[in-house]
Short mmCIF file of C-alpha atoms and ligand atoms in Angstrom, two decimals:
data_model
loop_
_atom_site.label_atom_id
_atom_site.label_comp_id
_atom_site.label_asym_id
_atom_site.label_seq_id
_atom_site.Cartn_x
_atom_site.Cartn_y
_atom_site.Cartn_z
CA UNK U 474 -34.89 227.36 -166.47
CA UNK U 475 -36.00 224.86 -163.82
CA UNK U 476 -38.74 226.35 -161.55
CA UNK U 477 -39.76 224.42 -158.62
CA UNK U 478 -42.82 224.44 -156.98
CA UNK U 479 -42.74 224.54 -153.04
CA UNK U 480 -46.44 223.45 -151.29
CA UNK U 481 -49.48 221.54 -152.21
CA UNK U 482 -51.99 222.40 -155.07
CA UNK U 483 -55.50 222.04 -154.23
CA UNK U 484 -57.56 220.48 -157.18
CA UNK U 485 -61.39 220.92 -157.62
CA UNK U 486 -63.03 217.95 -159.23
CA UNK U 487 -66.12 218.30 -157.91
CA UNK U 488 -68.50 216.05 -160.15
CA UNK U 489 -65.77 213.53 -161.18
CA UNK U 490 -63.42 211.45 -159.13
CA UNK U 491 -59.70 210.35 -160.55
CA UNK U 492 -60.78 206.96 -158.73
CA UNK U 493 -64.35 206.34 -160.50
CA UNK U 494 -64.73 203.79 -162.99
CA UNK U 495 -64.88 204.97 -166.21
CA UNK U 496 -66.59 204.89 -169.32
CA UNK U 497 -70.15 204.98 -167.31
CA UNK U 498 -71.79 207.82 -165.30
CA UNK U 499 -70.04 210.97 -166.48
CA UNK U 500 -66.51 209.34 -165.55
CA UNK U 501 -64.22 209.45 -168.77
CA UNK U 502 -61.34 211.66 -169.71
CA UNK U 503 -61.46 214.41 -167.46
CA UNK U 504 -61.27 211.52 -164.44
CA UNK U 505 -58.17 209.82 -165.86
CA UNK U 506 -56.31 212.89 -167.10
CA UNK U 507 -56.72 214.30 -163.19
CA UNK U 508 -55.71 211.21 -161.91
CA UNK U 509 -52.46 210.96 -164.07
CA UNK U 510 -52.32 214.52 -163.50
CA UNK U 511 -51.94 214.10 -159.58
CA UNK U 512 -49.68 210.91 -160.01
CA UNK U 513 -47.70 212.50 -161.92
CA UNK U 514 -47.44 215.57 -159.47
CA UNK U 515 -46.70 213.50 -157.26
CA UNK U 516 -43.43 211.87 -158.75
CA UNK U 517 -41.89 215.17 -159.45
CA UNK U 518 -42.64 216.14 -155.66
CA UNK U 519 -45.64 218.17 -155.90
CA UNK U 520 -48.19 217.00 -153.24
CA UNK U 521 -52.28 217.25 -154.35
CA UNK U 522 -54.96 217.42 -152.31
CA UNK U 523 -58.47 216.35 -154.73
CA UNK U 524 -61.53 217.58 -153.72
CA UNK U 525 -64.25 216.00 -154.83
CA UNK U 526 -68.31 215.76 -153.77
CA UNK U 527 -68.99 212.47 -152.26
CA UNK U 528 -71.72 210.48 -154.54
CA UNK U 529 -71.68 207.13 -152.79
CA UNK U 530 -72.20 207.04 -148.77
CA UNK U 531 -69.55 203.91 -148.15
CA UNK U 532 -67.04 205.21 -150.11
CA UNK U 533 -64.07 206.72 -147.49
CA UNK U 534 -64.07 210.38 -146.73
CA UNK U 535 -60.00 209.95 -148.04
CA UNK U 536 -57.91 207.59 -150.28
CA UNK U 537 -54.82 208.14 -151.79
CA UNK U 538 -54.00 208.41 -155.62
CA UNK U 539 -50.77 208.31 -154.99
CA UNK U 540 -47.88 208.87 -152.64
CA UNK U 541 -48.44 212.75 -152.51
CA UNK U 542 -52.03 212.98 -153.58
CA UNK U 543 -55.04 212.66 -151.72
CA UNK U 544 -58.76 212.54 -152.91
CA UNK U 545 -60.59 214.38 -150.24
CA UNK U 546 -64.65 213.44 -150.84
CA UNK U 547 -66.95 216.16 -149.53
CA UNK U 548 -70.03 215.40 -147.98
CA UNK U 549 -72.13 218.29 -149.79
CA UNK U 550 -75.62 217.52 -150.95
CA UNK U 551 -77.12 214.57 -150.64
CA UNK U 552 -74.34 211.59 -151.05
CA UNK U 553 -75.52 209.89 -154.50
CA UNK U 554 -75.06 211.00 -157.94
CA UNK U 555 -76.64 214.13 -158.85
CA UNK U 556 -77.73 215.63 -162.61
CA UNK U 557 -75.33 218.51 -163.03
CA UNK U 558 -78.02 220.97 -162.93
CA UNK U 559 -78.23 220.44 -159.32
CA UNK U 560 -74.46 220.34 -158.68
CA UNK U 561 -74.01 223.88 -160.01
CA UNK U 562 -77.09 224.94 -157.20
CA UNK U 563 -74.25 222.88 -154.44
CA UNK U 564 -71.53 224.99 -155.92
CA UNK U 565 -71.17 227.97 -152.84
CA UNK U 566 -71.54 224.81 -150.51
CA UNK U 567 -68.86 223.02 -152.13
CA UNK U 568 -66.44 226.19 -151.87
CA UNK U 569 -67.25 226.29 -148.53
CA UNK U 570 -66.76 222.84 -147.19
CA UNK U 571 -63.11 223.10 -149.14
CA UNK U 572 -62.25 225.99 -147.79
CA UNK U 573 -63.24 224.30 -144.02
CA UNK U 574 -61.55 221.45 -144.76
CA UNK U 575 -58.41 223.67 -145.23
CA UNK U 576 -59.23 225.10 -141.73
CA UNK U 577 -59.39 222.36 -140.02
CA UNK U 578 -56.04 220.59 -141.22
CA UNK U 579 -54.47 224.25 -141.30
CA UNK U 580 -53.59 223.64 -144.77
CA UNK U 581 -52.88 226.49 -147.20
CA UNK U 582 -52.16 226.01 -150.97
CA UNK U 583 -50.16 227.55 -153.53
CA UNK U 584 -52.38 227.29 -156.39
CA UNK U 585 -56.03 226.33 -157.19
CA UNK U 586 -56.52 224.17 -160.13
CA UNK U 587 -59.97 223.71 -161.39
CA UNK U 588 -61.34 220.96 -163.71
CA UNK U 589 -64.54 221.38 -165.60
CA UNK U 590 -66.69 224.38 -165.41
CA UNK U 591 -68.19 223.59 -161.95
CA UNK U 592 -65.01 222.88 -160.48
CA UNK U 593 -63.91 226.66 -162.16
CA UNK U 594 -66.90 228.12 -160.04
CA UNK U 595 -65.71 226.61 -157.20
CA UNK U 596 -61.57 227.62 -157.86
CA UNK U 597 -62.57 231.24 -158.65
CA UNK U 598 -64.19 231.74 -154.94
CA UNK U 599 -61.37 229.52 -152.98
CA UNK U 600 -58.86 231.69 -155.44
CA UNK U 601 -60.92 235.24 -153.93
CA UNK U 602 -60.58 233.56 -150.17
CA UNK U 603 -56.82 232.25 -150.42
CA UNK U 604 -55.23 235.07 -152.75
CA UNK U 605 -53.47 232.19 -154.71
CA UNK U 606 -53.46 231.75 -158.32
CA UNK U 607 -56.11 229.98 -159.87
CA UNK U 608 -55.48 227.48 -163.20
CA UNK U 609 -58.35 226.05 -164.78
CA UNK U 610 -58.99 223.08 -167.28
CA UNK U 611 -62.57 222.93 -169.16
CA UNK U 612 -62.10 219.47 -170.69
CA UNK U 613 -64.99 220.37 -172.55
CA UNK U 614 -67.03 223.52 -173.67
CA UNK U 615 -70.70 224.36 -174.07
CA UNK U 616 -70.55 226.42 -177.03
CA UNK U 617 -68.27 223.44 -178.39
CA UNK U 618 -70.81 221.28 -177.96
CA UNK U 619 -74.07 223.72 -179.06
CA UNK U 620 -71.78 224.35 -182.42
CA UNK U 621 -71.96 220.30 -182.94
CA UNK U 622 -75.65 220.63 -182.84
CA UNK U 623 -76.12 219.08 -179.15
CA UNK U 624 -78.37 221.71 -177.29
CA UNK U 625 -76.95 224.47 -176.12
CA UNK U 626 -76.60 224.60 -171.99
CA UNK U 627 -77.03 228.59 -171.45
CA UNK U 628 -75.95 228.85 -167.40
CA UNK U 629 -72.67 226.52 -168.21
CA UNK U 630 -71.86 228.92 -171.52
CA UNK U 631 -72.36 231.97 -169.58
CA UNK U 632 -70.85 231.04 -166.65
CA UNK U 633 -67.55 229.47 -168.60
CA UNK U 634 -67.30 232.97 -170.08
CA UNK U 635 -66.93 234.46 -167.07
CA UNK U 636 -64.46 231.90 -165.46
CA UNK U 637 -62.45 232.06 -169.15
CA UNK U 638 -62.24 235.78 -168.45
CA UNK U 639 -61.21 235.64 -164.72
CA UNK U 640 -58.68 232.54 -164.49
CA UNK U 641 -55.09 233.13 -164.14
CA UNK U 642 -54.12 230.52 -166.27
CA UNK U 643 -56.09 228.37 -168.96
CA UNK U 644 -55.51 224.72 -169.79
CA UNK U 645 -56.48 223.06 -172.95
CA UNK U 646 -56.65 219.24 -173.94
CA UNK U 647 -55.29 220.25 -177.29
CA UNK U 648 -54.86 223.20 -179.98
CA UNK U 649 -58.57 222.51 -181.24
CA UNK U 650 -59.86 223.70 -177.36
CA UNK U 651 -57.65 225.92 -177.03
CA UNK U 652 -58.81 227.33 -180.52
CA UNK U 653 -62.56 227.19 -179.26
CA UNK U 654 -61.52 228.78 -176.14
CA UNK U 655 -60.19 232.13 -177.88
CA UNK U 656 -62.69 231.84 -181.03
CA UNK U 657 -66.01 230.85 -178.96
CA UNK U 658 -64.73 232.91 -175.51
CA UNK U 659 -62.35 235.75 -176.61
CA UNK U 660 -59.60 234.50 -174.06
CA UNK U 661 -56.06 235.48 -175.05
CA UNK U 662 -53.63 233.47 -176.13
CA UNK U 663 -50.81 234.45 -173.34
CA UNK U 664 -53.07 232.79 -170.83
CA UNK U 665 -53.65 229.30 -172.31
CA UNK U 666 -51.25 225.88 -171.73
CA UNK U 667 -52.08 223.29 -174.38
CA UNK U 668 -51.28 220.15 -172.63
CA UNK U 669 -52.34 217.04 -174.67
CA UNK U 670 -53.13 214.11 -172.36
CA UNK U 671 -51.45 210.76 -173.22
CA UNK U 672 -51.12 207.18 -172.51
CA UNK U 673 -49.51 204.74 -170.05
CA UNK U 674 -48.37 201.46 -171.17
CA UNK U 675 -47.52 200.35 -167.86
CA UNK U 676 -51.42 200.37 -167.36
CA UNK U 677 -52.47 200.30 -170.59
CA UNK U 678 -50.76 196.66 -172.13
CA UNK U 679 -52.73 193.49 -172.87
CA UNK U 680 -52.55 190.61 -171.26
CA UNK U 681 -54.54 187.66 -173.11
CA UNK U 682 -55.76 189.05 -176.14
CA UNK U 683 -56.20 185.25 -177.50
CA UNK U 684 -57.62 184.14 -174.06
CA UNK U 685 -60.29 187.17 -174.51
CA UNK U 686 -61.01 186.39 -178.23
CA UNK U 687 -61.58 183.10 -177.13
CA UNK U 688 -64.20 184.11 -174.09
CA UNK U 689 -66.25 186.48 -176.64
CA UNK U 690 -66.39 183.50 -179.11
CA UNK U 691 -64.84 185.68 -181.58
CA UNK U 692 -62.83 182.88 -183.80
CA UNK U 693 -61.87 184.48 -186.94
CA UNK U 694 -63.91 187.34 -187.34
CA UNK U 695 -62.77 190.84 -187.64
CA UNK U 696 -63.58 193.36 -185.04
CA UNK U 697 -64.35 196.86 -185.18
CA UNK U 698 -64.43 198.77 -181.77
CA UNK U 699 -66.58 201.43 -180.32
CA UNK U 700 -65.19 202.61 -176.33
CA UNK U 701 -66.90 205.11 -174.22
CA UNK U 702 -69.91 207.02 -172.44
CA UNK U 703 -72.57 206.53 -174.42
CA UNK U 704 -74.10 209.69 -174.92
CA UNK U 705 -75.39 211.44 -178.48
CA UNK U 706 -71.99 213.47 -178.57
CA UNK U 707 -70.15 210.11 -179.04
CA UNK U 708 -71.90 209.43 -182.19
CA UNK U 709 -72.07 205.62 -181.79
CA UNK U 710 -75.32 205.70 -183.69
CA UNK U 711 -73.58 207.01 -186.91
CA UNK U 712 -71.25 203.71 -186.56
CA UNK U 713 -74.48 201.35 -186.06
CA UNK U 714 -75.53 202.88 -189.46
CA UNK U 715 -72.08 202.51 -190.81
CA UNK U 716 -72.04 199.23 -190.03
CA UNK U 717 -75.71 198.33 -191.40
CA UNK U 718 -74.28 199.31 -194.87
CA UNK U 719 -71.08 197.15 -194.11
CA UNK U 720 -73.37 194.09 -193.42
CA UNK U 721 -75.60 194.02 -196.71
CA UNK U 722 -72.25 193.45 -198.70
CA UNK U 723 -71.14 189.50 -197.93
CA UNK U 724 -67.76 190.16 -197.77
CA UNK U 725 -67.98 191.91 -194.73
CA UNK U 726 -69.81 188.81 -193.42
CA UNK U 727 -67.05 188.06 -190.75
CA UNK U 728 -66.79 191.48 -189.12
CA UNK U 729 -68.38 191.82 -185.38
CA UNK U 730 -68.94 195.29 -183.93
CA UNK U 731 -68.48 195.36 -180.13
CA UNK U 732 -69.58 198.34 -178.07
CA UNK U 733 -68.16 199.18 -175.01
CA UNK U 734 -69.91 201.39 -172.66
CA UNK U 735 -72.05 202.03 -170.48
CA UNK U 736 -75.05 205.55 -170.22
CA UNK U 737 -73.26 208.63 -169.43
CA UNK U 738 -75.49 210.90 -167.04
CA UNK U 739 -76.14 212.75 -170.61
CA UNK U 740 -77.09 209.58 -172.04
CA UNK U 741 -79.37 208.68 -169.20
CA UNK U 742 -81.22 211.62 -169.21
CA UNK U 743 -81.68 211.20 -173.32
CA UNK U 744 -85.09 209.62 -172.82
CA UNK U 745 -86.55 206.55 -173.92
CA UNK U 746 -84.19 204.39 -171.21
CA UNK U 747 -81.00 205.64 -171.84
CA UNK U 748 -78.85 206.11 -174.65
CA UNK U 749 -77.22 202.15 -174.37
CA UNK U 750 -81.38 201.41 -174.45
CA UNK U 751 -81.51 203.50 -177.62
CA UNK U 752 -78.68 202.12 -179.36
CA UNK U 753 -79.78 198.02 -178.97
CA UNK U 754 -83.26 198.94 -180.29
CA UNK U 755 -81.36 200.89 -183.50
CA UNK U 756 -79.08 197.82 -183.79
CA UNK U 757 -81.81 195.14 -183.77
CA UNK U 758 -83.89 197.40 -186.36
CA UNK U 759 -80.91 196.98 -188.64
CA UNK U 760 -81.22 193.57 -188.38
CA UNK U 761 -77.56 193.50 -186.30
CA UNK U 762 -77.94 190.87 -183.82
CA UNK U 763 -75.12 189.06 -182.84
CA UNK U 764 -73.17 191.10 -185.22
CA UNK U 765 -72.95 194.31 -182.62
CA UNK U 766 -72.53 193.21 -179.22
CA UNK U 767 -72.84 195.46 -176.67
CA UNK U 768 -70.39 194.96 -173.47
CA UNK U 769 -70.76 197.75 -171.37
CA UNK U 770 -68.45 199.27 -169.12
CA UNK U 771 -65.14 197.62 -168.90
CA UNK U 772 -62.17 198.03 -166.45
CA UNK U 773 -59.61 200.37 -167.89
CA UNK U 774 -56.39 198.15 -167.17
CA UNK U 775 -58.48 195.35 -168.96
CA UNK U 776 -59.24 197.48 -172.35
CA UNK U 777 -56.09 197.00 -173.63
CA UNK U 778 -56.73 193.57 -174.45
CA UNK U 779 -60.30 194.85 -176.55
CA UNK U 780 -57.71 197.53 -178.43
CA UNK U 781 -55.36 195.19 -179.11
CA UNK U 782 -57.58 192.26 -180.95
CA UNK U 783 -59.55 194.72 -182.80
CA UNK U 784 -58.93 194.94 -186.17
CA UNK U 785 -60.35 198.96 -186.29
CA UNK U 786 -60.89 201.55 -183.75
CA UNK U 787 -63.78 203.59 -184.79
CA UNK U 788 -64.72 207.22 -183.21
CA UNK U 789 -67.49 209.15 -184.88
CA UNK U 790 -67.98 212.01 -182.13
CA UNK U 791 -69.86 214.89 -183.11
CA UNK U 792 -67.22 216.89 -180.90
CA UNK U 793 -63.79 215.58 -178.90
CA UNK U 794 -61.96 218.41 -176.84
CA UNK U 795 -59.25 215.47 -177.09
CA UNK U 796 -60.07 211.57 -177.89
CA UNK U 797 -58.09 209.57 -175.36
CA UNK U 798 -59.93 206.68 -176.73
CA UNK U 799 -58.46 207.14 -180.14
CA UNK U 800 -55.10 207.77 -178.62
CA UNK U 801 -55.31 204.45 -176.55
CA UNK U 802 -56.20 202.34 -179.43
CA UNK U 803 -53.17 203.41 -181.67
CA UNK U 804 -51.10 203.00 -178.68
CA UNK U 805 -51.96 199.34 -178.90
CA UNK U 806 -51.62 199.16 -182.35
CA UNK U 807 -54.81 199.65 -183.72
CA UNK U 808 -55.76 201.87 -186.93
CA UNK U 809 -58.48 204.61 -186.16
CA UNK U 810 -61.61 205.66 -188.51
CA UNK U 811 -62.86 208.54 -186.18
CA UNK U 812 -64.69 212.20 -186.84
CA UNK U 813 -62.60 214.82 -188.56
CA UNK U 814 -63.39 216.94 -185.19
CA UNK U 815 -61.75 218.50 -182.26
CA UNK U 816 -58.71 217.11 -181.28
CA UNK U 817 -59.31 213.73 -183.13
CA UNK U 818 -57.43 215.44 -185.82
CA UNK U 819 -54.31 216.02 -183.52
CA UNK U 820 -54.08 212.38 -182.71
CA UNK U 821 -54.41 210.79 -185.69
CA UNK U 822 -52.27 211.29 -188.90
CA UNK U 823 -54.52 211.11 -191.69
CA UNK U 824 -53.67 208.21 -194.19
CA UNK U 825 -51.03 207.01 -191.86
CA UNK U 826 -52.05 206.44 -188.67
CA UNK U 827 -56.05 205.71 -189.19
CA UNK U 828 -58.39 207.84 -191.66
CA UNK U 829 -60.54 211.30 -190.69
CA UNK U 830 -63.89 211.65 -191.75
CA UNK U 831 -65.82 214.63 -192.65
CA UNK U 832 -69.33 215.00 -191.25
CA UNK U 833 -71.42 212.19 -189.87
CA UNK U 834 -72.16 210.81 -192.64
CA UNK U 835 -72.41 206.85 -192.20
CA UNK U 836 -71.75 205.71 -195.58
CA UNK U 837 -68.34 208.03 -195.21
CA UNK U 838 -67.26 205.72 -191.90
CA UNK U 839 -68.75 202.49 -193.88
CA UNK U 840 -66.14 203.20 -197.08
CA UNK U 841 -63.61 204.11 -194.67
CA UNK U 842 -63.81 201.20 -192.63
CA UNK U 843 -64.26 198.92 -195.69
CA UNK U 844 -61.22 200.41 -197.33
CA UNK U 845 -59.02 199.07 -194.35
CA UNK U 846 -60.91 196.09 -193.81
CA UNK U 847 -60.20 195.30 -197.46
CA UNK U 848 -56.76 196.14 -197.28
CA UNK U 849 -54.42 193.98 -194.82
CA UNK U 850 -51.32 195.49 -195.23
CA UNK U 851 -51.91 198.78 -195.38
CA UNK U 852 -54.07 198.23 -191.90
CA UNK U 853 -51.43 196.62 -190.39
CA UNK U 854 -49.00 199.54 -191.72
CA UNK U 855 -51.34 202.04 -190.45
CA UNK U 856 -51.07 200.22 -187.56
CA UNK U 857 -47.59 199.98 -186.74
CA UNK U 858 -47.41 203.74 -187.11
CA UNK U 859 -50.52 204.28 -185.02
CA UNK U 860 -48.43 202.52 -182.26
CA UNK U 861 -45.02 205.33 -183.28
CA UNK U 862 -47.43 208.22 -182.95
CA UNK U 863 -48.89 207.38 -179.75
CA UNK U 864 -45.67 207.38 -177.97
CA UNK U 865 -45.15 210.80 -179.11
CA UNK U 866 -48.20 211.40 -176.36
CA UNK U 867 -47.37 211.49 -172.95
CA UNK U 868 -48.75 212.43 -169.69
CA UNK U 869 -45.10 213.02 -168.46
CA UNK U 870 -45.40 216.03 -171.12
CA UNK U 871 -48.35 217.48 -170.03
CA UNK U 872 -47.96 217.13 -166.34
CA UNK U 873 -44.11 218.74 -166.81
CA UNK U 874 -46.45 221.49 -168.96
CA UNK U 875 -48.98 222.30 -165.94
CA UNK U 876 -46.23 221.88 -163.12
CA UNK U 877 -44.84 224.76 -165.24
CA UNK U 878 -47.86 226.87 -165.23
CA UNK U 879 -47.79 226.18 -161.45
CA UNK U 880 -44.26 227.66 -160.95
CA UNK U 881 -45.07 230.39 -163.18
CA UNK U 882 -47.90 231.81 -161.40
CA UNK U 883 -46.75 230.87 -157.88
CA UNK U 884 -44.16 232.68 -157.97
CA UNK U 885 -44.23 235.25 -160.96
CA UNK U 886 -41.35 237.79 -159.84
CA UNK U 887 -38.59 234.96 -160.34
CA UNK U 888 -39.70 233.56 -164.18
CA UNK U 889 -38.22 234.84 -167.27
CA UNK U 890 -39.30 232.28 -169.51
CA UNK U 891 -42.43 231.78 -170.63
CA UNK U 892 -43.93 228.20 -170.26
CA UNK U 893 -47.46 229.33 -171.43
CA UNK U 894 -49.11 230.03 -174.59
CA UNK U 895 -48.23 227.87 -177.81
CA UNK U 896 -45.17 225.69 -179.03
CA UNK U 897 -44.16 226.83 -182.29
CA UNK U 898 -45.82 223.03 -183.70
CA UNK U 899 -48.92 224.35 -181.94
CA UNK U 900 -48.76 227.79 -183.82
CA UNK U 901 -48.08 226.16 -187.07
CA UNK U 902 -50.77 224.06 -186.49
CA UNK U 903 -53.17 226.87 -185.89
CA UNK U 904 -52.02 228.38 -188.75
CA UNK U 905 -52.68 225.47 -190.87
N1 UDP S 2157 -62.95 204.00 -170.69
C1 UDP S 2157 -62.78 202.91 -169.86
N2 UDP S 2157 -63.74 201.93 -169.85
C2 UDP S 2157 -64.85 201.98 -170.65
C3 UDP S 2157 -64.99 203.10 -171.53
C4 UDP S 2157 -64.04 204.09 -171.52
O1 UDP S 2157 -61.78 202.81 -169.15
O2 UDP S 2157 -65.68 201.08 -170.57
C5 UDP S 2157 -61.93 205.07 -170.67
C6 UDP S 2157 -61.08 205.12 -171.92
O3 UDP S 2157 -60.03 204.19 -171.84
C7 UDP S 2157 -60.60 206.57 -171.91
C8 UDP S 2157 -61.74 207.32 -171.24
O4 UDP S 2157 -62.56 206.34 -170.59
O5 UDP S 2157 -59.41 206.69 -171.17
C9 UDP S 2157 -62.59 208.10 -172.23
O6 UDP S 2157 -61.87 209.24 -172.63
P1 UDP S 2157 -62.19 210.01 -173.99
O7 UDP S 2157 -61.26 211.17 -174.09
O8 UDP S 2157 -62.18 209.07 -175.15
O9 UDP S 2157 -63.71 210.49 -173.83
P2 UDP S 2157 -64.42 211.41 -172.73
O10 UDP S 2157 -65.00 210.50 -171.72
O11 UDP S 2157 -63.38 212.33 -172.15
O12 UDP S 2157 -65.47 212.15 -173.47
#
């Protein structure tokens, strides 16, 4: 049964904007998958209004996402980028200014979508003022993080407790959160939408990849690829390791490591200079110059081309709520040796798609990278049904999933069927 949705959603993203750059700062996943979120809102003719906490005093106070969606930045606190400790003391503001924002346009909503746990904090009070429904999406969980042996953040675990409890409606990134969510929160089933982000091409698709190989000097040599925040939780130590036993065997003489990525705020704060600081000097003390180049941030639209000429992908997170990395990397082709973790293990098909290992041990990435890297065909197999899998991912899918949850709990009285809870792949999966 087709349920439309009549009115604009308001969406609370304080601490991360669907326009920031990503893969530095704290902008990653949870930025893109609102963005696509919104656009894709947008085409099925559901305006979105963004709220998000202005960090950077040029930026406009407005811009739009897309046709129907507008990011709304909020002057609350001062206008620079904050450590998330003080954005949950700017939280009550933050409500506030949204909810005078609304005033002043005379704008009412039907729902309340938050993202992240301070967003939630924000939802639950707008939610209290407006009397609309109130969906929120974690991306990620303390006590997910705390059980991958990353200290444990006590206010956020507590306080995503409460909002798991209180939400109308939960969003997960995949079975594996929405697993945590019930196992490490107690929330029931009936409440939670698994909606697994997934990739556009029409952004996503290289454009030089010779040109590219050509401007990093690569030649011949095989590439392995690292993407994202660097932060401890993305593990890109464990492949520096991995790759130190790679190098002391000659035939692996050819293969160059690049690392792309810039400090998260996590990875800032780690001490010692940063995390991108901490990962050169482990590098050089492995004796890995010129062998692992470090990049830094790079453009999203331009990634494609860095997926596309590397021979392996290569994700060792201690914990993923999903791994849009991975994801994007078998979209273009490219085999993935990542962490048997999360929601890593949703997106790639062991043995067919890329290879899953257990723990963080390196010498477990370096044999499974050197079993592909030996093996041609079968990497090129692998990655020919990498590219098959990906496009079973799609953001149309999960924004058709939440647009459901929207018409469900806007207008409750009129639903019959139940868009919520999981597919029966998802509940054969948890079973498994
Ligand atoms: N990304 C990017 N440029 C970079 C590094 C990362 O565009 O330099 C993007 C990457 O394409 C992906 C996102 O940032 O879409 C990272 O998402 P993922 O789920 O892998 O990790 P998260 O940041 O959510 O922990």
């Amino acid at each position: 049964m087709r349920r439309n949705v009549s009115g604009p959603v308001a969406v609370i993203s304080m601490h991360a904007s669907p326009l920031g750059a990503l893969g530095r700062g704290e902008n990653g996943g949870a930025n893109l998958a609102v963005r696509r979120l919104c656009e894709g809102l947008a085409e099925s003719g559901i305006p979105t209004d963004v709220f998000v906490r202005r960090d950077d005093p040029a930026a406009p106070a407005e811009e739009m996402i897309a046709p129907m969606s507008r990011l709304v930045r909020l002057t609350v606190g001062p206008p620079r980028a904050l450590p998330k400790q003080d954005l949950a003391d700017l939280v009550d503001a933050f409500a506030a200014a949204v909810a005078g924002h609304a005033i002043s346009e005379r704008r009412s909503y039907i729902v309340v979508h938050g993202h992240y746990w301070l967003g939630g904090l924000v939802a639950q009070q707008l939610r209290d003022l407006w009397h609309v429904p109130w969906v929120q999406s974690f991306h990620t969980l303390a006590r997910a993080k705390a059980r991958a042996g990353l200290p444990m953040d006590a206010r956020r675990s507590a306080a995503e407790a409460r909002l798991v409890a209180a939400a109308d409606r939960l969003v997960s990134g995949s079975v594996a959160e929405a697993k945590d969510l019930m196992r490490l929160y107690g929330a029931s089933r009936s409440r939670i939408c698994v909606a697994q982000p997934g990739v556009d091409l029409r952004v996503l698709h290289p454009k030089d990849t010779i040109a590219l190989r050509d401007e990093l000097g690569l030649g011949g040599h095989r590439v392995l690829l690292f993407a994202g925040r660097l932060e401890p939780l993305k593990g890109a130590e464990t492949l520096l390791d991995a790759v130190a036993a790679l190098c002391a065997e000659e035939r692996f003489d050819d293969v160059v490591t690049l690392v792309i990525g810039d400090d998260s705020g996590d990875g800032a704060a780690a001490g010692g200079g940063g995390e991108r600081r901490r990962l050169e000097a482990r590098a050089g003390g492995h004796g890995l110059q010129g062998r692992v180049r470090f990049l830094g941030a790079i453009e999203h639209e331009d990634l494609a081309d860095y997926y596309a000429l590397a021979d392996i992908c290569v994700v060792p997170s201690r914990t993923e709520t999903f791994g849009l990395v991975a994801l994007e990397a078998q979209a273009l082709g490219t085999p993935v040796v990542a962490s048997a973790v999360g929601g890593l293990t949703e997106v790639i098909a062991d043995g067919e798609t890329g290879i899953l290992v257990a723990g963080r041990e390196p010498r477990a990435f370096a044999e499974a990278i050197a079993s592909l890297l030996d093996d041609t065909d079968r990497r090129e197999r692998m990655g020919a049904a990498a590219r098959l899998r990906a496009a079973t991912f799609t953001w149309a899918r999960a924004v058709g999933r939440i647009a459901a949850i929207y018409a469900r709990v806007s207008r409750p009285v009129a639903v019959t069927a139940t868009p919520c809870g999981y597919s029966d792949n998802e509940v054969m999966a948890i079973a498994g």
